[in-house]
Amino acid sequence: SMTASYRLSAALALLSLPRGGEGTSIKTDYLPLGHVRTDPILSQTCLTDHVHTFYGPNVMPRPEVTFEDLVATTDNTGNVEENKSLYWHPTVYRYDQLTGTYTRNEIGQSSAYYIWANEDSPRAFPPGFRMIAGRNGDTESEFPNAFAECVEPSPCLRPDGCHTENDFFPREACVELEVSMFFPNCWDGRLDSADHASHVAYTIEGGEVDGTCPDTHPLKIPQISFFFRIFDYDGGWHTFSDGSSIFHADYISGWDQDFMQGVLDNCETESLGPNPDSFCEEHITFRDGPKCTDEATCDFASPILLEKLRQIQPRTLPDMQAGISPEATDVVSSLPRGTCTGTLLLPPGVVTKPP
């Protein structure tokens, strides 16, 4: 059934997304690196407000992690050799009303798509570039367009009932739940900003990748669209770790700027959306290649693709309870919350001197 849903969602994607035009997109795939209550953009010294699910280089996502730490890695939960970027979003929990417990949902496969209009001559992210997007939902000027698509919906049959107080996650069950959002693709040239969001902006027409940038943010950057998927989603009460119904996400670039600029300048795939058949595979190295791009012969929903992604995962992932915080994040009686609360372990090699 997972195969069927995969197949259906991939076929729907090809039908529904904009094709053609001088546009390019790259689909990169991930499995989670781990889950911990840090946010290396918001704080370099503390645990932060809520648990995040991380993807990317095989590194401990401690508060103080840097661009240099990312690019020094040789292993990754993602499938592109040259992409050492770190992505994260609030962790998803299933709330059981009978037991009063929150259980972390298993994330099936995630994708970061890079999308750009070639005529816009987008800029590559420089070392140190970072951003947070979607914290306010859709507004008059912000268009993350966060969406939870229920593939093959069926009635929720949970033993604890199907009441929910979250209006983002569907009440019905789904063979596959596909959750997506878009980062902004206009930029003012700064690596970061005080709120970690105002140095970037969406195009003024509603966030279209080939739209017009506001005068305050005249530079185009590639648009990142981030998807995560939950297979055999059982419906009912699910929530983000911050208790909200808003899907936001964070990004620290881990690309070599010159390499990425070469890809942006030289690849063109006639895809102006998060499409399953566009990779720029002649310009970047896929660890789970070769990539199939022919609509007529490729099964973009084949379970073999997920198996190939599993096979390239790091042999050991960071033990975040041993290396960052002992706090449990898998099954909890209340969502772990509170900026600068809880135990942040010392970085490896740091010893406190006795008084």
Coordinates of N, CA and C in Angstrom, one line a residue, residues 26-28 78-83 255 259 263 279-291 312:
I26 N 16.0 20.7 -8.3 CA 16.8 19.6 -7.9 C 16.1 19.0 -6.7
K27 N 15.8 17.7 -6.9 CA 15.2 16.9 -5.7 C 16.3 16.2 -5.0
T28 N 16.4 16.5 -3.7 CA 17.4 15.8 -2.8 C 16.6 15.1 -1.7
G78 N 21.5 12.7 3.7 CA 21.0 13.1 2.4 C 21.7 12.4 1.3
N79 N 21.2 12.5 0.1 CA 21.7 11.7 -1.0 C 22.6 12.5 -2.0
V80 N 23.0 13.8 -1.7 CA 23.8 14.6 -2.6 C 25.2 14.8 -1.9
E81 N 26.2 14.3 -2.5 CA 27.6 14.4 -2.0 C 28.0 15.8 -1.6
E82 N 27.6 16.8 -2.5 CA 28.1 18.1 -2.3 C 27.2 19.0 -1.4
N83 N 26.1 18.5 -1.0 CA 25.2 19.3 -0.2 C 25.3 18.9 1.3
W255 N 26.6 24.3 1.4 CA 27.1 24.2 0.0 C 28.4 25.0 -0.1
F259 N 30.8 26.1 -6.1 CA 30.3 24.9 -6.7 C 28.8 25.1 -6.9
V263 N 26.3 25.2 -10.5 CA 25.1 24.4 -10.7 C 24.0 25.4 -11.1
F279 N 16.7 16.6 -11.4 CA 17.8 16.4 -10.5 C 19.1 17.1 -10.8
C280 N 19.3 17.7 -12.0 CA 20.7 18.2 -12.3 C 21.8 17.2 -12.1
E281 N 21.4 15.9 -12.4 CA 22.4 14.8 -12.1 C 23.7 14.9 -12.8
E282 N 23.8 15.7 -13.9 CA 25.1 15.9 -14.6 C 26.0 16.9 -13.9
H283 N 25.4 17.6 -12.9 CA 26.1 18.7 -12.2 C 26.4 18.4 -10.8
I284 N 25.7 17.5 -10.1 CA 25.9 17.1 -8.7 C 26.0 15.6 -8.6
T285 N 26.5 15.1 -7.5 CA 26.8 13.7 -7.3 C 25.7 13.1 -6.4
F286 N 24.9 12.2 -7.0 CA 23.9 11.5 -6.2 C 24.5 10.2 -5.6
R287 N 24.5 10.1 -4.3 CA 25.1 8.9 -3.6 C 24.2 7.7 -3.8
D288 N 22.9 7.9 -4.2 CA 22.0 6.8 -4.4 C 21.6 6.7 -5.9
G289 N 22.5 7.3 -6.8 CA 22.2 7.2 -8.3 C 22.3 5.8 -8.8
P290 N 22.1 5.7 -10.1 CA 21.8 6.7 -11.1 C 20.3 7.1 -10.9
K291 N 20.0 8.4 -11.4 CA 18.7 8.9 -11.3 C 17.9 8.6 -12.6
I312 N 22.3 4.2 1.9 CA 23.4 5.1 2.0 C 23.5 5.9 3.3

